[in-house]
Short mmCIF file of C-alpha atoms in Angstrom, two decimals:
data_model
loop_
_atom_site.label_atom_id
_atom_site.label_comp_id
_atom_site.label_asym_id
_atom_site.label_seq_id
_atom_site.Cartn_x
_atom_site.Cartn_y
_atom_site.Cartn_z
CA UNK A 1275 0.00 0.00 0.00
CA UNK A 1276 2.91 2.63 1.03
CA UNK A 1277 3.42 2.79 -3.11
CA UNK A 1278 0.42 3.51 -4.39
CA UNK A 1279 0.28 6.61 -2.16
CA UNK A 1280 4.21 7.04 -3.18
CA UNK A 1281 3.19 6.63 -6.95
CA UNK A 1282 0.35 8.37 -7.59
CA UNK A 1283 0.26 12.14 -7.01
CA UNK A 1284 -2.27 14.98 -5.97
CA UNK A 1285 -5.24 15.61 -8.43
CA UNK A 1286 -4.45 17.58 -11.64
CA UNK A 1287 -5.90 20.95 -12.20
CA UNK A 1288 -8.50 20.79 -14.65
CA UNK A 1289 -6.02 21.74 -17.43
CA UNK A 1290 -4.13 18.70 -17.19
CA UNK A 1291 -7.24 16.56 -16.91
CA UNK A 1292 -8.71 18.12 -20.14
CA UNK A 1293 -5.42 17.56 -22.33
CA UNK A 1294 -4.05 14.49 -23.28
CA UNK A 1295 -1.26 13.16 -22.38
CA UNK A 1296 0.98 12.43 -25.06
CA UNK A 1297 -0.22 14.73 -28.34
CA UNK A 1298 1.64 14.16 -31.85
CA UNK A 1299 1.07 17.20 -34.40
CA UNK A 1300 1.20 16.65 -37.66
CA UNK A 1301 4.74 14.36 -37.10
CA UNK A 1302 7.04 13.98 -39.89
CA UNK A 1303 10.03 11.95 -39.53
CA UNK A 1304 13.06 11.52 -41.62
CA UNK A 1305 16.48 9.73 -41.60
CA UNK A 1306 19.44 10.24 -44.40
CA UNK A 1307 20.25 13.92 -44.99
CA UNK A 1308 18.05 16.37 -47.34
CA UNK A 1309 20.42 15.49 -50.54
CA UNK A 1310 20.86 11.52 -49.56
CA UNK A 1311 19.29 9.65 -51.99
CA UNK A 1312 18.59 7.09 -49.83
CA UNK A 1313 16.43 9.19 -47.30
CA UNK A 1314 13.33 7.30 -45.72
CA UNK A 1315 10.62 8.48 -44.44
CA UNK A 1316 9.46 7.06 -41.41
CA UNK A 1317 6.35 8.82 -40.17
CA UNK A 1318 4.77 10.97 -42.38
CA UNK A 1319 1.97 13.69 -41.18
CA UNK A 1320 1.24 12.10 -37.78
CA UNK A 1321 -1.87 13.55 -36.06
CA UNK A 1322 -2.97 11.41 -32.97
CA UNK A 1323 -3.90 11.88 -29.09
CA UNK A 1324 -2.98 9.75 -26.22
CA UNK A 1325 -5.97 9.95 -23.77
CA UNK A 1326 -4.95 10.34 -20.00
CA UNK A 1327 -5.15 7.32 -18.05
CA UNK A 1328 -5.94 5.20 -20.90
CA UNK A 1329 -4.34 2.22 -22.44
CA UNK A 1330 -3.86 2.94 -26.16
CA UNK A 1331 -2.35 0.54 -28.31
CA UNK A 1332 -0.72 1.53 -31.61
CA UNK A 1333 -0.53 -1.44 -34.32
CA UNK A 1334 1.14 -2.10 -37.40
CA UNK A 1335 3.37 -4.52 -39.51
CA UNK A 1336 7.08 -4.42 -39.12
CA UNK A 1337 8.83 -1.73 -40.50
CA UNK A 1338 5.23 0.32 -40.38
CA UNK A 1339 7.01 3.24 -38.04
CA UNK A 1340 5.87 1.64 -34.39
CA UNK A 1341 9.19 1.86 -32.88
CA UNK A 1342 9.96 5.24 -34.15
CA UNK A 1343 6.53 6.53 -32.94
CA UNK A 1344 7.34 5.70 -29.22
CA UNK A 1345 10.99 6.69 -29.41
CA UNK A 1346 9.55 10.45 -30.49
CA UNK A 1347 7.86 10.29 -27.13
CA UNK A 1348 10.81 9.83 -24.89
CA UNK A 1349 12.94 11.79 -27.15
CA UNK A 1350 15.57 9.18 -28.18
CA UNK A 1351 14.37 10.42 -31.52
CA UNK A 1352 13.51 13.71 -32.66
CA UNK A 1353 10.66 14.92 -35.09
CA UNK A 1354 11.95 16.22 -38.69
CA UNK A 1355 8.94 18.09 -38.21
CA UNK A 1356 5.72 18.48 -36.06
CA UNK A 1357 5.91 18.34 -32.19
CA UNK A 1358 5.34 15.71 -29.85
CA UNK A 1359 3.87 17.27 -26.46
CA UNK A 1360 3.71 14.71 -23.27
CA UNK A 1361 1.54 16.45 -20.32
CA UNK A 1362 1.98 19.54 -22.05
CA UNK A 1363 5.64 19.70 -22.87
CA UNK A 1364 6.89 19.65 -26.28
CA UNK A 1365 9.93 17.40 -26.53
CA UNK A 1366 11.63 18.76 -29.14
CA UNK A 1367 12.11 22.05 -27.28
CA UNK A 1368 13.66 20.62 -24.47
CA UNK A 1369 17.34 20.74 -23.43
CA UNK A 1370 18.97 17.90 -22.33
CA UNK A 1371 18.21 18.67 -18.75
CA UNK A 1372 15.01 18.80 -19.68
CA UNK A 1373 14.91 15.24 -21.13
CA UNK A 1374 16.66 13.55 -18.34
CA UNK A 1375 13.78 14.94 -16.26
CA UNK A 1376 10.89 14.17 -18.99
CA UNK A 1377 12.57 10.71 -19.13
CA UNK A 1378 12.11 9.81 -15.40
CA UNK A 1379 8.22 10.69 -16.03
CA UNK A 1380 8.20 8.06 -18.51
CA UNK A 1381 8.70 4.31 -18.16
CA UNK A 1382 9.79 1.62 -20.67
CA UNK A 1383 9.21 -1.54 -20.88
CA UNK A 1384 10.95 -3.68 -23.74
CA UNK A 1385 10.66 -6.81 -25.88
CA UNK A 1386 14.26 -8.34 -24.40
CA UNK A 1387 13.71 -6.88 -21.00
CA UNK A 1388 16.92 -5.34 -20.71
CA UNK A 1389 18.18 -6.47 -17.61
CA UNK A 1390 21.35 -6.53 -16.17
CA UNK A 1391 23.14 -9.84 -15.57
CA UNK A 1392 25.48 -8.87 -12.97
CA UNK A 1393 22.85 -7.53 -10.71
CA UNK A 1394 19.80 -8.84 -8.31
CA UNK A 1395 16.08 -8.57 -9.08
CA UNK A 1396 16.18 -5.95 -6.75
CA UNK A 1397 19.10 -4.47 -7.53
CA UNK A 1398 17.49 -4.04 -11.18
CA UNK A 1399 14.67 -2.23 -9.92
CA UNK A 1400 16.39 -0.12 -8.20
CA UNK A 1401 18.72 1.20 -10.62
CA UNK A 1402 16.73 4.21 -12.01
CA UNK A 1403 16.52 5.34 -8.35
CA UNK A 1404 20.38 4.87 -7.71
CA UNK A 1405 20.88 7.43 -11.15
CA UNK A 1406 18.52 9.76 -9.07
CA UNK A 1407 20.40 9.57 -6.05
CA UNK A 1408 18.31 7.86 -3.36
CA UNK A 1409 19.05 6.77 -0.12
CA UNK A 1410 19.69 3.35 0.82
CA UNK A 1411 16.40 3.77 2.98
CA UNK A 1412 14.27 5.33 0.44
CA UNK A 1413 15.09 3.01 -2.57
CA UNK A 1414 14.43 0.06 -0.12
CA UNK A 1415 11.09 1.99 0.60
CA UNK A 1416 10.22 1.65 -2.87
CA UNK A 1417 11.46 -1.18 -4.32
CA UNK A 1418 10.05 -3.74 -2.10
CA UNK A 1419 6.60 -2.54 -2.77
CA UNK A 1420 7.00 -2.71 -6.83
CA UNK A 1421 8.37 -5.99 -6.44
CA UNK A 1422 5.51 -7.18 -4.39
CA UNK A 1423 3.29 -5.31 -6.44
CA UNK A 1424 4.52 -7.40 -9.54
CA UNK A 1425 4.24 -10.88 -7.86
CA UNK A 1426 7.64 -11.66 -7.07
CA UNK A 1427 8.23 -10.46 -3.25
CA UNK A 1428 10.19 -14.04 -3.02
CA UNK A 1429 12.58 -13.17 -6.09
CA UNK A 1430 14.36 -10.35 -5.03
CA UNK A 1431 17.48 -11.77 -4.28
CA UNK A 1432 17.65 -13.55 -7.75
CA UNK A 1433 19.31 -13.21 -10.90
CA UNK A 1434 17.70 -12.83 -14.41
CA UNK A 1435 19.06 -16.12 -15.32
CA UNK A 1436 17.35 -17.84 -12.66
CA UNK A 1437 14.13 -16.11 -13.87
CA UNK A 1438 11.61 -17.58 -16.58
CA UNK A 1439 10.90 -15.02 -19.50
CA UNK A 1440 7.79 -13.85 -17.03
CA UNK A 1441 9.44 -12.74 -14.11
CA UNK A 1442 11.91 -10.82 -16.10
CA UNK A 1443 9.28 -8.78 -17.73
CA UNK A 1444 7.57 -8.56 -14.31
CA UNK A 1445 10.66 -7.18 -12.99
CA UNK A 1446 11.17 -4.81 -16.23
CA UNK A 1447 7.75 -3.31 -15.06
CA UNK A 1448 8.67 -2.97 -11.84
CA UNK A 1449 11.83 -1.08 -13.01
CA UNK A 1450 9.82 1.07 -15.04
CA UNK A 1451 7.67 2.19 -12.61
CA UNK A 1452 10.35 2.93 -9.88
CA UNK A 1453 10.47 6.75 -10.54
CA UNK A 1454 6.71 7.60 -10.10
CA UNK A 1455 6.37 7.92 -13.99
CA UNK A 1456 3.01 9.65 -15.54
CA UNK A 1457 3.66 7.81 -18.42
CA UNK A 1458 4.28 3.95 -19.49
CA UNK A 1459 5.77 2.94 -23.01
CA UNK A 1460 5.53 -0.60 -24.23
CA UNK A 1461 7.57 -1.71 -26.93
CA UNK A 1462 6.34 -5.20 -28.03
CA UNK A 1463 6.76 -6.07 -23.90
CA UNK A 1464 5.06 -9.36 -24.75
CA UNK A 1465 6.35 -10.63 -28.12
CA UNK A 1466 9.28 -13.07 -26.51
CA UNK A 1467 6.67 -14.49 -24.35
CA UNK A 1468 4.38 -17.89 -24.43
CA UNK A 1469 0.91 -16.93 -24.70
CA UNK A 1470 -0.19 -18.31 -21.09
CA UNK A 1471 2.63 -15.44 -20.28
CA UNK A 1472 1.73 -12.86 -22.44
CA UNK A 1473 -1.89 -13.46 -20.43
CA UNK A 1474 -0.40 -12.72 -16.96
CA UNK A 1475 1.43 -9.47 -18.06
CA UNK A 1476 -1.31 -8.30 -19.86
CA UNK A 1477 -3.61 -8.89 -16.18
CA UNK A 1478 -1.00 -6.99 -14.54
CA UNK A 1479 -0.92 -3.61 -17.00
CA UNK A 1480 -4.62 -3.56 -16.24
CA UNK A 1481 -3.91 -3.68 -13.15
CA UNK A 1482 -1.39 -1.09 -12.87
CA UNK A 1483 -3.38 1.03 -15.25
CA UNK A 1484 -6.57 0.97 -12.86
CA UNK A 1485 -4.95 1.27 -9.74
CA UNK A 1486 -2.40 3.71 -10.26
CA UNK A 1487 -4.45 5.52 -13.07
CA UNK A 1488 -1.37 5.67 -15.15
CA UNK A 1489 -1.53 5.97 -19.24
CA UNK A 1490 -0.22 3.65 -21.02
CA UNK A 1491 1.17 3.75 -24.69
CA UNK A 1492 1.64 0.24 -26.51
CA UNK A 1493 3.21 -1.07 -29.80
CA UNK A 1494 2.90 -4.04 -31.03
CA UNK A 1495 1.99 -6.53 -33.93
CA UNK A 1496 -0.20 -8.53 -31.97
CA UNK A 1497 -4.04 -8.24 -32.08
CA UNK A 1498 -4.64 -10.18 -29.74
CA UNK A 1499 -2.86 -7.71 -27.02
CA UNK A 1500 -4.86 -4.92 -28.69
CA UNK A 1501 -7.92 -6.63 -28.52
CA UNK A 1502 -7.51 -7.63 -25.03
CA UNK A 1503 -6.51 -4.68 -22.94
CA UNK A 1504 -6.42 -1.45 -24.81
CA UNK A 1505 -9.36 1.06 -24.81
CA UNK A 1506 -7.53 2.91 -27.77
CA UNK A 1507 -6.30 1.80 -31.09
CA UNK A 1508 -4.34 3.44 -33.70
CA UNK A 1509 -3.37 1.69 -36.67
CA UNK A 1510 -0.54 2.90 -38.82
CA UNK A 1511 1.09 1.66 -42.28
CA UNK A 1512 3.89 2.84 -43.88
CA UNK A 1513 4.80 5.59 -41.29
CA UNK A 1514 0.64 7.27 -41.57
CA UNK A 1515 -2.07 6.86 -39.22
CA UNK A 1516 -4.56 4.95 -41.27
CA UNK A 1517 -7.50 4.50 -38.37
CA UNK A 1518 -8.02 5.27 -35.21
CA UNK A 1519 -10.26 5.08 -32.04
CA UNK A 1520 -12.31 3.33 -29.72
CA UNK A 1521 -10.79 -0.85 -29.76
CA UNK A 1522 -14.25 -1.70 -30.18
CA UNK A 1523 -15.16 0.54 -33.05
CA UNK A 1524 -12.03 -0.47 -35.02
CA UNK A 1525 -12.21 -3.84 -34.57
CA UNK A 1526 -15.65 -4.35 -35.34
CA UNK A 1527 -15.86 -1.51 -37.86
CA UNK A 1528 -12.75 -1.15 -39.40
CA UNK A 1529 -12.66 1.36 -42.97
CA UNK A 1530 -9.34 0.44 -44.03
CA UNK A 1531 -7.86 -2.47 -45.80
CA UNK A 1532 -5.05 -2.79 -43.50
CA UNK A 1533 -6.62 -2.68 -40.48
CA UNK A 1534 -9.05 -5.46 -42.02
CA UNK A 1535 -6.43 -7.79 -42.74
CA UNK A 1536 -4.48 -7.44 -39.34
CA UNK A 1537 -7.77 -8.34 -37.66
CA UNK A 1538 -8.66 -11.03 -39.52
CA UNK A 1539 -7.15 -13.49 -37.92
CA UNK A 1540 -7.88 -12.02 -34.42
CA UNK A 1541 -11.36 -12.26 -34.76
CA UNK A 1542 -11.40 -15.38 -35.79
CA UNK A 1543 -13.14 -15.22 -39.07
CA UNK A 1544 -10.32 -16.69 -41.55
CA UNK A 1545 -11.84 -18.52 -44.88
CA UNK A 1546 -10.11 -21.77 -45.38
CA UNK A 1547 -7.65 -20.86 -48.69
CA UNK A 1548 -9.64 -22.78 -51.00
CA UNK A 1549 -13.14 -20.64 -50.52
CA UNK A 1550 -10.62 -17.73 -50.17
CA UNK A 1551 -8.95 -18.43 -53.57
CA UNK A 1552 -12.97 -19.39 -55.24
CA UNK A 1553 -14.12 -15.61 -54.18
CA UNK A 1554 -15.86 -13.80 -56.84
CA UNK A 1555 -16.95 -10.02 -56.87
CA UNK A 1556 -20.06 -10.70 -58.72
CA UNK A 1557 -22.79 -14.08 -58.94
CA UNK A 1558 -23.69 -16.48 -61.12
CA UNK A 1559 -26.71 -18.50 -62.07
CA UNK A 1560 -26.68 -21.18 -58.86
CA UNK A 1561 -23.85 -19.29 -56.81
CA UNK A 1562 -23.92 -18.51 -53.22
CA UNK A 1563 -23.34 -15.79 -51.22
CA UNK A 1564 -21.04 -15.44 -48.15
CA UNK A 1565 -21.56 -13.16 -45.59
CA UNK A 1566 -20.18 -12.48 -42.46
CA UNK A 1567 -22.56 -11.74 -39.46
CA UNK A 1568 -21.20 -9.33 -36.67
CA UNK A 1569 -23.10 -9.37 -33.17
CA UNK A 1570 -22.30 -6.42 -30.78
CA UNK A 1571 -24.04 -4.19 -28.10
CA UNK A 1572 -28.17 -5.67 -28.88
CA UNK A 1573 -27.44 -7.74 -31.12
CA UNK A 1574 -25.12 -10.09 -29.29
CA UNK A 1575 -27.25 -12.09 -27.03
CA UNK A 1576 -30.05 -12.36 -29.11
CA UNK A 1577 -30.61 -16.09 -31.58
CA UNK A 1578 -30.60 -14.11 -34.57
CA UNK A 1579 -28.62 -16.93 -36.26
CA UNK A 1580 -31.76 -19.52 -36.20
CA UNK A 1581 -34.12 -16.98 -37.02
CA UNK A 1582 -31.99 -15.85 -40.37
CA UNK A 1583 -32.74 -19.90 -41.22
CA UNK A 1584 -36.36 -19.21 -40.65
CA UNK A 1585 -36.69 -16.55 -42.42
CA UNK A 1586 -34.84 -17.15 -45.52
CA UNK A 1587 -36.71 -20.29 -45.79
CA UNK A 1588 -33.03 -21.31 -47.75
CA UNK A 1589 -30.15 -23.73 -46.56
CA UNK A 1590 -27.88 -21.36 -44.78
CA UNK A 1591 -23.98 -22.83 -43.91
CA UNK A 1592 -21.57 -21.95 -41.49
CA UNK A 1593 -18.16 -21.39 -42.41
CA UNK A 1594 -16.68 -19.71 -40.00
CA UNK A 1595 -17.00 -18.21 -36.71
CA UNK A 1596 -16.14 -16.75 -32.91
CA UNK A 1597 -17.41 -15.18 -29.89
CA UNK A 1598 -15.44 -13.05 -27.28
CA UNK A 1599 -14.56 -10.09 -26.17
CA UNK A 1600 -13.17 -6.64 -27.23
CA UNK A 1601 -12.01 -3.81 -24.93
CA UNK A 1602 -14.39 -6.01 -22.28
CA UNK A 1603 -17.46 -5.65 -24.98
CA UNK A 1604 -19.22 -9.03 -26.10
CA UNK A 1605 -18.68 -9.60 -30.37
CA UNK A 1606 -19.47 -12.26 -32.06
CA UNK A 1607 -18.99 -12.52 -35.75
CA UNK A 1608 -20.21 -15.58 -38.16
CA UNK A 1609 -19.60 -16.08 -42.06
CA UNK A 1610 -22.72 -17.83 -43.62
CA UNK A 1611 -23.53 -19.02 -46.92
CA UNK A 1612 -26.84 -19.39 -48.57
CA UNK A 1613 -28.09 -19.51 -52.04
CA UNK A 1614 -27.48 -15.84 -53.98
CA UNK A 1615 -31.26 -16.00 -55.60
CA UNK A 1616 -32.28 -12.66 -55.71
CA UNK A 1617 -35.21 -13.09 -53.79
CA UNK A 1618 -33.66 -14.94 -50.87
CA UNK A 1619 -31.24 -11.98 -50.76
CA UNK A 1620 -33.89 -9.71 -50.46
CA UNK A 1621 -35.44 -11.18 -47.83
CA UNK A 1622 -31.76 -11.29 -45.96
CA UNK A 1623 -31.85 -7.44 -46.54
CA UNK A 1624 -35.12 -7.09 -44.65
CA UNK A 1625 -33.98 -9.14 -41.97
CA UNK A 1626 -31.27 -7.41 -41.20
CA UNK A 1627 -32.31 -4.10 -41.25
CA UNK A 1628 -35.25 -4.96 -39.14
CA UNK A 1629 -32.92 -6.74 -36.56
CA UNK A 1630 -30.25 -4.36 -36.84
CA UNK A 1631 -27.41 -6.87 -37.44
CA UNK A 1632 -24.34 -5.56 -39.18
CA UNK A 1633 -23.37 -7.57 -42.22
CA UNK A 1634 -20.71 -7.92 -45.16
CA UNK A 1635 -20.67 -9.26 -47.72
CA UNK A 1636 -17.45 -11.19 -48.60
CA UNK A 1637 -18.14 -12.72 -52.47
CA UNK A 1638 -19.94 -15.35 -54.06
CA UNK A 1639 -18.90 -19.06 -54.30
CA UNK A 1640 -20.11 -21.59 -57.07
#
């Protein structure tokens, strides 16, 4: 208990609470020189917020501009162009005083942990605090809390060889948060981890997130961490910001033809290759049609499958389907097939406008 009332400090004025907490306007960054021919542009026009006290997760494919994104925010990079603002400072401007003291308001946790060999669990965590020149007495003070607070009050003493890939990470968070920071980064924290893992560290962001009301910024390439913990999504390709918003909304909304094919296999609704490779865009005499069926808020509890049967009056197959949770919402979504007779399609259209189920259609199959 002594470090949550260590970590978390006195209400903000109603300023702070009304501006985000990490703000990138219009972002442009650049590596080579102006005349190298082989300049790349890494981010290119980056407008997005980072709400206070939220978990947002920022997804792409490698090489999309992820990793450059986040290092912007502590300033191991710096913008070509734009600014990048955290709690209402704008990096760029800052001197290198300045960043030594922005940088102990913002943890990191990484893929490879990061750890040093030579030295204890404890002894890792508290590092950051030995830079800032702690006491004996108060580093003790606040390490032993954030090690307990991670799970591993009975590791201390060890070395990160005699810890599983979990406990180091647990212990990289614990690091992370030993300077009080307003801020957490994650780059791909859980990407060297089994999934049962990946699970467990995932529980504990939340967990630090709702109990210490600290924002958190992820990258990563995995949906499934998205889908699971963020409240936020941005999703960016080839260094732009191609959609962004409520987890929920992209995932079971998404505009873009990036974003769709990143979530595809998230949400569970992958075609076997050979219906896949069979798709056409338009029907033929005796062809069916495949839709896919997305239940959310009303529509997810209700037996709208059987009814569809009913009403079509048609033989209507499943191909494909799943049903879980997003951001903590129920979604279920279902790919169908059934005949593509005009007047069996018609009667789908009525049926799901009156039900208010949100459809797509994928192609037509012989």
């Amino acid at each position: 208990m002594t470090f949550l009332h260590t970590a978390v400090e006195t209400a903000p004025s109603p300023l702070a609470a009304e501006r985000p907490m990490v703000a990138f306007e219009a972002v442009t960054k650049r590596f080579g020189g102006a005349d190298d021919k082989s300049q790349f542009t890494a981010l290119d026009g980056i407008d997005l917020s980072v709400a206070r006290g939220a978990i947002t997760g920022i997804i792409g494919r490698s090489g999309a501009g992820k990793s450059t994104l986040i290092r912007l925010v502590n300033g191991l990079e710096k913008a070509t162009s734009g600014r990048v603002v955290v709690d209402g400072v704008e990096v760029g401007a800052l001197s290198e005083n300045g960043l030594r003291d922005l940088r102990r308001q913002v943890g990191m946790i990484f893929q490879h942990f990061n750890l040093l060999s030579s030295r204890t669990a404890f002894e890792n965590v508290a590092l950051p605090l030995e830079i800032a020149g702690l006491s004996a007495k108060a580093i003790r003070d606040k390490v032993v809390p954030l090690i307990d607070l991670v799970g591993l009050g009975d590791k201390s003493d060890r070395y990160p060889a005699e810890l599983s890939g979990g406990q180091k990470q647990r212990i990289g968070i614990a690091r992370a948060l030993a300077t009080s920071p307003k801020l957490l980064l994650s780059d791909e924290a859980t990407s060297a981890l089994d999934p049962e893992t990946t699970q467990s560290i995932l529980a504990l962001l939340k967990r630090i997130n709702a109990e210490l009301g600290l924002t958190v910024l992820l990258i990563t390439h995995e949906m499934e961490v998205v889908k699971t913990i963020a409240s936020d999504v941005a999703v960016i390709d080839r260094g732009r910001i191609v959609e962004a918003g409520r987890t929920f909304d992209v995932f079971t909304g998404a505009k873009h033809e990036t974003t769709r094919s990143l979530l595809s296999a998230a949400l569970g609704t992958n075609l076997p290759e050979w219906i896949r490779s069979n798709l056409k865009p338009q029907p033929s005499v005796g062809d069916r049609v495949l839709v896919r069926l997305i239940f959310f808020g009303s529509t997810a509890f209700q037996p709208l499958t059987a009814r569809l049967v009913t009403e079509l009056g048609a033989d209507v197959n499943i191909l494909a389907g799943t049903i879980e949770e997003i951001a903590g919402e129920p979604y279920g979504s279902l790919v169908v097939a059934y005949p593509a007779d005009p007047a069996v399609t018609e009667r789908a259209a009525r049926f799901y406008a009156a039900t208010g189920l949100s459809t797509e259609v994928l192609g037509y199959v012989a």
